[in-house]
PDB file of C-alpha atoms in Angstrom:
ATOM      1  CA  MET A   1     114.380 148.705  26.573  1.00 38.00           C
ATOM      2  CA  GLU A   2     114.646 146.506  29.748  1.00 40.00           C
ATOM      3  CA  ILE A   3     117.206 148.571  31.632  1.00 41.00           C
ATOM      4  CA  GLY A   4     116.792 146.573  34.731  1.00 41.00           C
ATOM      5  CA  TRP A   5     118.781 143.622  32.993  1.00 39.00           C
ATOM      6  CA  CYS A   6     121.446 146.055  31.774  1.00 43.00           C
ATOM      7  CA  PHE A   7     122.159 147.072  35.310  1.00 43.00           C
ATOM      8  CA  LEU A   8     123.155 143.593  36.524  1.00 45.00           C
ATOM      9  CA  ALA A   9     126.463 144.142  35.105  1.00 48.00           C
ATOM     10  CA  ALA A  10     126.894 147.410  37.263  1.00 52.00           C
ATOM     11  CA  SER A  11     128.840 147.578  40.490  1.00 61.00           C
ATOM     12  CA  ASN A  12     127.768 146.652  44.039  1.00 62.00           C
ATOM     13  CA  SER A  13     128.159 150.332  44.947  1.00 65.00           C
ATOM     14  CA  MET A  14     125.637 151.589  42.414  1.00 70.00           C
ATOM     15  CA  LEU A  15     123.208 149.015  43.381  1.00 69.00           C
ATOM     16  CA  ALA A  16     123.544 150.294  46.886  1.00 68.00           C
ATOM     17  CA  TYR A  17     122.957 153.786  45.776  1.00 73.00           C
ATOM     18  CA  ALA A  18     119.949 152.745  43.867  1.00 77.00           C
ATOM     19  CA  MET A  19     118.648 151.112  47.051  1.00 71.00           C
ATOM     20  CA  THR A  20     119.131 154.295  49.081  1.00 69.00           C
ATOM     21  CA  TRP A  21     117.575 156.534  46.477  1.00 75.00           C
ATOM     22  CA  ILE A  22     114.342 154.457  46.333  1.00 74.00           C
ATOM     23  CA  ASN A  23     114.025 154.224  50.082  1.00 66.00           C
ATOM     24  CA  THR A  24     114.297 158.100  50.271  1.00 65.00           C
ATOM     25  CA  SER A  25     111.892 158.877  47.575  1.00 71.00           C
ATOM     26  CA  ASN A  26     110.190 156.845  44.947  1.00 74.00           C
ATOM     27  CA  ASN A  27     109.367 160.005  43.002  1.00 78.00           C
ATOM     28  CA  LEU A  28     113.098 161.005  43.019  1.00 76.00           C
ATOM     29  CA  TYR A  29     114.159 157.573  42.049  1.00 80.00           C
ATOM     30  CA  ASN A  30     111.701 157.694  39.120  1.00 82.00           C
ATOM     31  CA  MET A  31     112.987 160.920  38.070  1.00 83.00           C
ATOM     32  CA  ILE A  32     116.478 159.918  37.947  1.00 81.00           C
ATOM     33  CA  ARG A  33     115.668 156.807  36.084  1.00 83.00           C
ATOM     34  CA  ASP A  34     113.433 158.547  33.464  1.00 84.00           C
ATOM     35  CA  GLU A  35     116.003 161.020  32.721  1.00 82.00           C
ATOM     36  CA  GLY A  36     118.026 158.257  31.181  1.00 78.00           C
ATOM     37  CA  LEU A  37     121.408 159.672  32.439  1.00 74.00           C
ATOM     38  CA  LEU A  38     121.963 156.551  34.631  1.00 78.00           C
ATOM     39  CA  THR A  39     121.160 152.960  33.899  1.00 78.00           C
ATOM     40  CA  LEU A  40     118.946 151.971  36.882  1.00 82.00           C
ATOM     41  CA  PRO A  41     116.979 148.788  37.599  1.00 79.00           C
ATOM     42  CA  SER A  42     112.963 148.985  37.908  1.00 80.00           C
ATOM     43  CA  GLN A  43     111.547 149.322  41.304  1.00 77.00           C
ATOM     44  CA  ARG A  44     110.017 145.870  41.128  1.00 75.00           C
ATOM     45  CA  TYR A  45     113.417 144.255  40.618  1.00 74.00           C
ATOM     46  CA  LEU A  46     114.782 146.367  43.642  1.00 73.00           C
ATOM     47  CA  LYS A  47     111.908 145.121  45.829  1.00 69.00           C
ATOM     48  CA  GLU A  48     112.385 141.553  44.768  1.00 65.00           C
ATOM     49  CA  LEU A  49     116.040 141.856  45.647  1.00 63.00           C
ATOM     50  CA  SER A  50     115.644 143.481  49.030  1.00 59.00           C
ATOM     51  CA  SER A  51     112.842 140.857  49.997  1.00 53.00           C
ATOM     52  CA  ASN A  52     115.688 138.277  50.003  1.00 49.00           C
ATOM     53  CA  PHE A  53     118.568 140.397  51.103  1.00 48.00           C
ATOM     54  CA  ASN A  54     119.351 141.566  54.686  1.00 49.00           C
ATOM     55  CA  VAL A  55     122.847 142.565  55.784  1.00 54.00           C
ATOM     56  CA  ASP A  56     122.855 141.018  59.041  1.00 57.00           C
ATOM     57  CA  ASN A  57     126.288 140.526  60.470  1.00 58.00           C
ATOM     58  CA  ARG A  58     125.140 137.953  63.074  1.00 62.00           C
ATOM     59  CA  SER A  59     124.212 135.270  60.154  1.00 67.00           C
ATOM     60  CA  SER A  60     126.478 132.578  59.227  1.00 75.00           C
ATOM     61  CA  SER A  61     125.890 133.117  55.525  1.00 74.00           C
ATOM     62  CA  PHE A  62     127.199 136.720  55.771  1.00 80.00           C
ATOM     63  CA  LYS A  63     130.241 135.652  57.780  1.00 84.00           C
ATOM     64  CA  ALA A  64     131.195 133.171  55.094  1.00 85.00           C
ATOM     65  CA  TYR A  65     130.708 135.807  52.497  1.00 83.00           C
ATOM     66  CA  LEU A  66     132.847 138.353  54.350  1.00 87.00           C
ATOM     67  CA  THR A  67     135.522 135.603  55.140  1.00 89.00           C
ATOM     68  CA  ALA A  68     135.838 134.851  51.334  1.00 88.00           C
ATOM     69  CA  ARG A  69     136.343 138.524  50.586  1.00 89.00           C
ATOM     70  CA  VAL A  70     139.053 139.043  53.254  1.00 91.00           C
ATOM     71  CA  ALA A  71     140.951 135.968  52.020  1.00 91.00           C
ATOM     72  CA  GLU A  72     141.706 137.757  48.749  1.00 90.00           C
ATOM     73  CA  LEU A  73     143.001 140.818  50.582  1.00 92.00           C
ATOM     74  CA  LYS A  74     146.768 141.692  50.970  1.00 93.00           C
ATOM     75  CA  PRO A  75     148.086 142.266  54.453  1.00 93.00           C
ATOM     76  CA  HIS A  76     147.974 145.930  54.370  1.00 93.00           C
ATOM     77  CA  GLU A  77     144.396 145.902  53.168  1.00 94.00           C
ATOM     78  CA  LYS A  78     143.231 144.167  56.343  1.00 94.00           C
ATOM     79  CA  VAL A  79     144.105 147.160  58.379  1.00 95.00           C
ATOM     80  CA  THR A  80     140.616 148.902  58.438  1.00 96.00           C
ATOM     81  CA  TYR A  81     138.218 151.161  60.093  1.00 95.00           C
ATOM     82  CA  VAL A  82     134.356 151.319  60.571  1.00 94.00           C
ATOM     83  CA  MET A  83     132.117 154.098  59.367  1.00 93.00           C
ATOM     84  CA  MET A  84     128.728 154.592  60.918  1.00 90.00           C
ATOM     85  CA  ASP A  85     125.952 156.848  59.576  1.00 87.00           C
ATOM     86  CA  GLU A  86     122.151 156.655  59.129  1.00 82.00           C
ATOM     87  CA  ILE A  87     119.893 156.940  56.239  1.00 76.00           C
ATOM     88  CA  MET A  88     116.440 158.521  56.494  1.00 71.00           C
ATOM     89  CA  THR A  89     113.736 156.316  54.858  1.00 68.00           C
ATOM     90  CA  GLN A  90     110.182 156.551  54.069  1.00 63.00           C
ATOM     91  CA  GLN A  91     107.814 156.079  57.046  1.00 63.00           C
ATOM     92  CA  LYS A  92     105.575 153.174  55.680  1.00 61.00           C
ATOM     93  CA  LEU A  93     104.915 149.581  56.085  1.00 60.00           C
ATOM     94  CA  GLU A  94     105.615 147.156  53.283  1.00 60.00           C
ATOM     95  CA  PHE A  95     104.782 143.368  52.961  1.00 56.00           C
ATOM     96  CA  ILE A  96     107.132 141.821  50.688  1.00 54.00           C
ATOM     97  CA  GLY A  97     107.975 138.162  50.120  1.00 56.00           C
ATOM     98  CA  GLY A  98     106.166 137.108  53.182  1.00 58.00           C
ATOM     99  CA  LYS A  99     108.009 139.641  55.425  1.00 59.00           C
ATOM    100  CA  LEU A 100     106.919 142.924  56.918  1.00 56.00           C
ATOM    101  CA  PHE A 101     109.239 145.730  56.480  1.00 60.00           C
ATOM    102  CA  GLY A 102     109.334 149.296  58.141  1.00 60.00           C
ATOM    103  CA  TYR A 103     108.221 148.252  61.637  1.00 56.00           C
ATOM    104  CA  GLN A 104     110.669 148.165  64.468  1.00 58.00           C
ATOM    105  CA  ASP A 105     110.402 148.333  68.386  1.00 59.00           C
ATOM    106  CA  GLY A 106     106.513 149.012  68.273  1.00 59.00           C
ATOM    107  CA  ALA A 107     106.736 151.957  65.702  1.00 60.00           C
ATOM    108  CA  VAL A 108     107.156 152.653  62.001  1.00 60.00           C
ATOM    109  CA  SER A 109     110.783 153.043  61.478  1.00 63.00           C
ATOM    110  CA  LYS A 110     112.250 156.031  59.639  1.00 70.00           C
ATOM    111  CA  THR A 111     115.795 155.351  59.838  1.00 77.00           C
ATOM    112  CA  MET A 112     118.456 152.766  58.563  1.00 78.00           C
ATOM    113  CA  LEU A 113     121.610 152.488  60.657  1.00 83.00           C
ATOM    114  CA  VAL A 114     124.462 151.626  58.296  1.00 86.00           C
ATOM    115  CA  LEU A 115     127.761 150.310  59.196  1.00 91.00           C
ATOM    116  CA  MET A 116     130.596 149.982  56.547  1.00 92.00           C
ATOM    117  CA  VAL A 117     134.154 148.662  56.884  1.00 93.00           C
ATOM    118  CA  LYS A 118     136.969 150.215  54.853  1.00 94.00           C
ATOM    119  CA  SER A 119     140.547 149.552  54.249  1.00 95.00           C
ATOM    120  CA  LEU A 120     142.873 152.205  55.704  1.00 92.00           C
ATOM    121  CA  CYS A 121     145.310 151.884  52.821  1.00 91.00           C
ATOM    122  CA  GLY A 122     143.429 150.078  50.258  1.00 89.00           C
ATOM    123  CA  LYS A 123     140.199 150.084  48.118  1.00 90.00           C
ATOM    124  CA  PHE A 124     138.420 147.445  50.070  1.00 92.00           C
ATOM    125  CA  LYS A 125     135.102 148.400  51.538  1.00 90.00           C
ATOM    126  CA  GLU A 126     131.989 146.616  52.482  1.00 90.00           C
ATOM    127  CA  VAL A 127     128.542 147.324  54.203  1.00 88.00           C
ATOM    128  CA  ILE A 128     128.576 145.151  57.130  1.00 88.00           C
ATOM    129  CA  SER A 129     125.354 146.057  58.733  1.00 85.00           C
ATOM    130  CA  LEU A 130     121.976 147.572  57.771  1.00 80.00           C
ATOM    131  CA  ARG A 131     119.551 147.920  60.756  1.00 79.00           C
ATOM    132  CA  GLN A 132     116.002 149.481  60.671  1.00 75.00           C
ATOM    133  CA  VAL A 133     115.528 151.641  63.871  1.00 74.00           C
ATOM    134  CA  SER A 134     112.747 153.809  65.093  1.00 71.00           C
ATOM    135  CA  VAL A 135     115.035 155.734  67.385  1.00 73.00           C
ATOM    136  CA  ILE A 136     118.761 156.043  67.281  1.00 77.00           C
ATOM    137  CA  GLY A 137     120.356 155.994  70.796  1.00 78.00           C
ATOM    138  CA  HIS A 138     123.777 155.348  72.076  1.00 80.00           C
ATOM    139  CA  GLU A 139     122.566 151.834  73.269  1.00 84.00           C
ATOM    140  CA  ILE A 140     121.715 150.553  70.067  1.00 84.00           C
ATOM    141  CA  LEU A 141     124.842 152.085  68.529  1.00 88.00           C
ATOM    142  CA  GLN A 142     127.104 150.410  70.925  1.00 88.00           C
ATOM    143  CA  GLU A 143     125.140 147.011  70.459  1.00 88.00           C
ATOM    144  CA  VAL A 144     125.431 147.148  66.639  1.00 88.00           C
ATOM    145  CA  LEU A 145     129.165 148.340  66.791  1.00 91.00           C
ATOM    146  CA  LYS A 146     130.250 145.509  69.216  1.00 91.00           C
ATOM    147  CA  ASP A 147     128.365 142.871  67.007  1.00 90.00           C
ATOM    148  CA  ALA A 148     130.409 144.313  63.936  1.00 91.00           C
ATOM    149  CA  LEU A 149     133.729 144.470  65.466  1.00 93.00           C
ATOM    150  CA  LYS A 150     133.572 140.951  66.952  1.00 92.00           C
ATOM    151  CA  LEU A 151     132.723 139.662  63.400  1.00 92.00           C
ATOM    152  CA  LEU A 152     135.463 141.906  61.797  1.00 93.00           C
ATOM    153  CA  LYS A 153     138.031 140.197  64.026  1.00 93.00           C
ATOM    154  CA  GLU A 154     136.750 136.547  63.581  1.00 92.00           C
ATOM    155  CA  VAL A 155     137.207 136.968  59.708  1.00 92.00           C
ATOM    156  CA  GLY A 156     140.602 138.273  60.023  1.00 93.00           C
ATOM    157  CA  LEU A 157     140.520 142.091  59.665  1.00 94.00           C
ATOM    158  CA  ILE A 158     142.224 144.471  61.948  1.00 94.00           C
ATOM    159  CA  THR A 159     139.967 147.345  62.872  1.00 94.00           C
ATOM    160  CA  ILE A 160     141.504 150.411  64.300  1.00 94.00           C
ATOM    161  CA  GLY A 161     138.953 153.008  64.762  1.00 93.00           C
ATOM    162  CA  LEU A 162     135.424 154.315  64.155  1.00 93.00           C
ATOM    163  CA  SER A 163     134.309 157.491  61.975  1.00 92.00           C
ATOM    164  CA  THR A 164     131.009 159.029  62.592  1.00 90.00           C
ATOM    165  CA  ASP A 165     129.181 162.429  62.413  1.00 87.00           C
ATOM    166  CA  ASN A 166     128.886 164.653  65.297  1.00 81.00           C
ATOM    167  CA  HIS A 167     125.209 163.748  66.315  1.00 81.00           C
ATOM    168  CA  SER A 168     124.691 163.793  70.078  1.00 82.00           C
ATOM    169  CA  SER A 169     124.089 160.058  70.149  1.00 85.00           C
ATOM    170  CA  ASN A 170     127.512 159.304  68.786  1.00 85.00           C
ATOM    171  CA  GLY A 171     129.012 161.627  71.390  1.00 84.00           C
ATOM    172  CA  LYS A 172     127.361 159.681  74.005  1.00 86.00           C
ATOM    173  CA  LEU A 173     128.605 156.403  72.428  1.00 87.00           C
ATOM    174  CA  PHE A 174     132.125 157.579  72.645  1.00 87.00           C
ATOM    175  CA  LYS A 175     131.668 158.423  76.331  1.00 86.00           C
ATOM    176  CA  GLU A 176     130.203 154.815  76.849  1.00 85.00           C
ATOM    177  CA  LEU A 177     133.136 153.387  75.093  1.00 85.00           C
ATOM    178  CA  GLY A 178     135.396 155.063  77.762  1.00 81.00           C
ATOM    179  CA  ASN A 179     136.402 158.272  76.059  1.00 66.00           C
ATOM    180  CA  GLU A 180     135.176 160.417  78.899  1.00 66.00           C
ATOM    181  CA  GLU A 181     138.062 162.923  78.367  1.00 59.00           C
ATOM    182  CA  THR A 182     137.675 162.975  74.610  1.00 54.00           C
ATOM    183  CA  LEU A 183     141.315 161.823  74.219  1.00 63.00           C
ATOM    184  CA  GLY A 184     140.533 160.217  70.786  1.00 82.00           C
ATOM    185  CA  SER A 185     141.289 156.649  71.740  1.00 85.00           C
ATOM    186  CA  VAL A 186     139.882 153.827  74.062  1.00 89.00           C
ATOM    187  CA  GLN A 187     140.540 150.092  74.658  1.00 88.00           C
ATOM    188  CA  HIS A 188     139.312 148.073  71.639  1.00 91.00           C
ATOM    189  CA  PRO A 189     135.815 146.752  72.525  1.00 89.00           C
ATOM    190  CA  ALA A 190     136.523 143.454  70.814  1.00 88.00           C
ATOM    191  CA  ASP A 191     140.285 143.046  71.839  1.00 88.00           C
ATOM    192  CA  SER A 192     141.590 144.137  75.270  1.00 86.00           C
ATOM    193  CA  ASP A 193     145.167 144.356  74.034  1.00 89.00           C
ATOM    194  CA  ALA A 194     144.411 146.822  71.426  1.00 90.00           C
ATOM    195  CA  THR A 195     143.650 150.547  71.057  1.00 91.00           C
ATOM    196  CA  PHE A 196     140.575 151.794  69.320  1.00 93.00           C
ATOM    197  CA  PHE A 197     140.614 155.348  67.889  1.00 93.00           C
ATOM    198  CA  LEU A 198     137.339 157.357  67.741  1.00 90.00           C
ATOM    199  CA  TRP A 199     136.898 160.409  65.506  1.00 90.00           C
ATOM    200  CA  PHE A 200     134.226 162.725  63.871  1.00 87.00           C
ATOM    201  CA  ASP A 201     134.607 162.886  60.025  1.00 85.00           C
ATOM    202  CA  ALA A 202     136.250 165.997  58.672  1.00 83.00           C
ATOM    203  CA  THR A 203     133.252 166.835  56.570  1.00 83.00           C
ATOM    204  CA  HIS A 204     130.875 167.014  59.433  1.00 80.00           C
ATOM    205  CA  ASN A 205     133.364 168.880  61.564  1.00 80.00           C
ATOM    206  CA  GLN A 206     133.712 171.493  58.816  1.00 83.00           C
ATOM    207  CA  LYS A 207     129.976 171.839  58.427  1.00 83.00           C
ATOM    208  CA  ASN A 208     129.466 172.183  62.166  1.00 81.00           C
ATOM    209  CA  ILE A 209     132.201 174.913  62.377  1.00 82.00           C
ATOM    210  CA  PHE A 210     130.602 176.829  59.285  1.00 84.00           C
ATOM    211  CA  ASN A 211     126.987 176.648  60.887  1.00 84.00           C
ATOM    212  CA  GLN A 212     128.077 177.948  64.155  1.00 82.00           C
ATOM    213  CA  PHE A 213     129.990 180.836  62.347  1.00 84.00           C
ATOM    214  CA  LEU A 214     126.663 181.711  60.745  1.00 85.00           C
ATOM    215  CA  LYS A 215     124.878 181.399  64.097  1.00 87.00           C
ATOM    216  CA  LYS A 216     127.335 183.041  66.348  1.00 86.00           C
ATOM    217  CA  ARG A 217     128.417 185.581  63.682  1.00 87.00           C
ATOM    218  CA  LYS A 218     132.169 185.397  65.114  1.00 85.00           C
ATOM    219  CA  PHE A 219     134.678 182.578  65.534  1.00 82.00           C
ATOM    220  CA  SER A 220     136.874 182.431  68.686  1.00 81.00           C
ATOM    221  CA  CYS A 221     140.158 181.066  67.321  1.00 81.00           C
ATOM    222  CA  PRO A 222     142.518 179.365  69.967  1.00 81.00           C
ATOM    223  CA  PRO A 223     146.093 180.476  69.972  1.00 85.00           C
ATOM    224  CA  PHE A 224     148.290 179.186  67.202  1.00 84.00           C
ATOM    225  CA  ARG A 225     152.084 178.524  68.290  1.00 86.00           C
ATOM    226  CA  GLY A 226     151.588 180.764  71.138  1.00 85.00           C
ATOM    227  CA  GLU A 227     150.214 183.742  69.057  1.00 86.00           C
ATOM    228  CA  THR A 228     146.787 185.165  69.496  1.00 85.00           C
ATOM    229  CA  ILE A 229     144.657 184.937  66.423  1.00 82.00           C
ATOM    230  CA  GLY A 230     141.616 186.973  67.737  1.00 81.00           C
ATOM    231  CA  GLN A 231     137.992 186.615  66.737  1.00 84.00           C
ATOM    232  CA  PRO A 232     137.228 186.960  63.014  1.00 84.00           C
ATOM    233  CA  LYS A 233     133.530 187.914  62.380  1.00 87.00           C
ATOM    234  CA  PHE A 234     131.099 186.924  59.616  1.00 86.00           C
ATOM    235  CA  ASP A 235     130.524 190.578  58.934  1.00 87.00           C
ATOM    236  CA  HIS A 236     134.162 190.699  57.531  1.00 85.00           C
ATOM    237  CA  ILE A 237     133.138 188.168  54.783  1.00 85.00           C
ATOM    238  CA  VAL A 238     129.912 190.354  54.049  1.00 86.00           C
ATOM    239  CA  GLU A 239     132.167 193.461  53.842  1.00 87.00           C
ATOM    240  CA  VAL A 240     134.529 191.677  51.368  1.00 88.00           C
ATOM    241  CA  TYR A 241     131.543 190.537  49.273  1.00 88.00           C
ATOM    242  CA  LYS A 242     130.107 194.121  49.141  1.00 87.00           C
ATOM    243  CA  LEU A 243     133.531 195.430  48.120  1.00 88.00           C
ATOM    244  CA  GLU A 244     133.806 192.915  45.240  1.00 88.00           C
ATOM    245  CA  LEU A 245     130.227 193.949  44.037  1.00 86.00           C
ATOM    246  CA  GLY A 246     131.474 197.692  44.079  1.00 79.00           C
ATOM    247  CA  LYS A 247     128.800 198.485  46.586  1.00 67.00           C
ATOM    248  CA  LYS A 248     131.198 199.830  49.119  1.00 61.00           C
TER     249      LYS A 248
END
């Protein structure tokens, strides 16, 4: 059975997942594919595809593609925000289709910086930048973000903000954009008359709170509506756990 051809009818999102998995681990990808739970393309097919595919938001062809997609959107779907994250990739060099992949700034790259635009009140979403980087710093983040925002404005999208995880480089990016006092908004980098909102996504905020709770063993709660909450301790959770086991 040639499942690579069956996969051609799958969604773009599923194809993006396949590319992510194979870049993370060939063994992982082969295991998922061999189990037969998902219909996935062969590694050869993905390599042939990736050799001719590059999400470069500075290219005229990508701009034409995005313009065509935006033309089909309703007005409310054109109000969007940008999500920024990184994908860890295998540290190796590959020569495919006459191009060298995995080498950036004099070093073997280990990270793919990904930007996606998503409708605030709609289903529209699109990857707008994939960039190999050896080191993630606020300078490269700012460069990639400004290129993306400029493109989004040119194709007719209204971009209101940026969502990231709470990595230190993202915090520095927020400051570089003018958010010195962590007020949550700055002047729009691509539109001086608009406001641009900056936030850490809720999932990573919750993860950070939980990890600090484990590390500090207590949580200093701020007052709520003028009432003192106190300092709940992780030991309280341990005591409840032991009570449920009947050991205390």
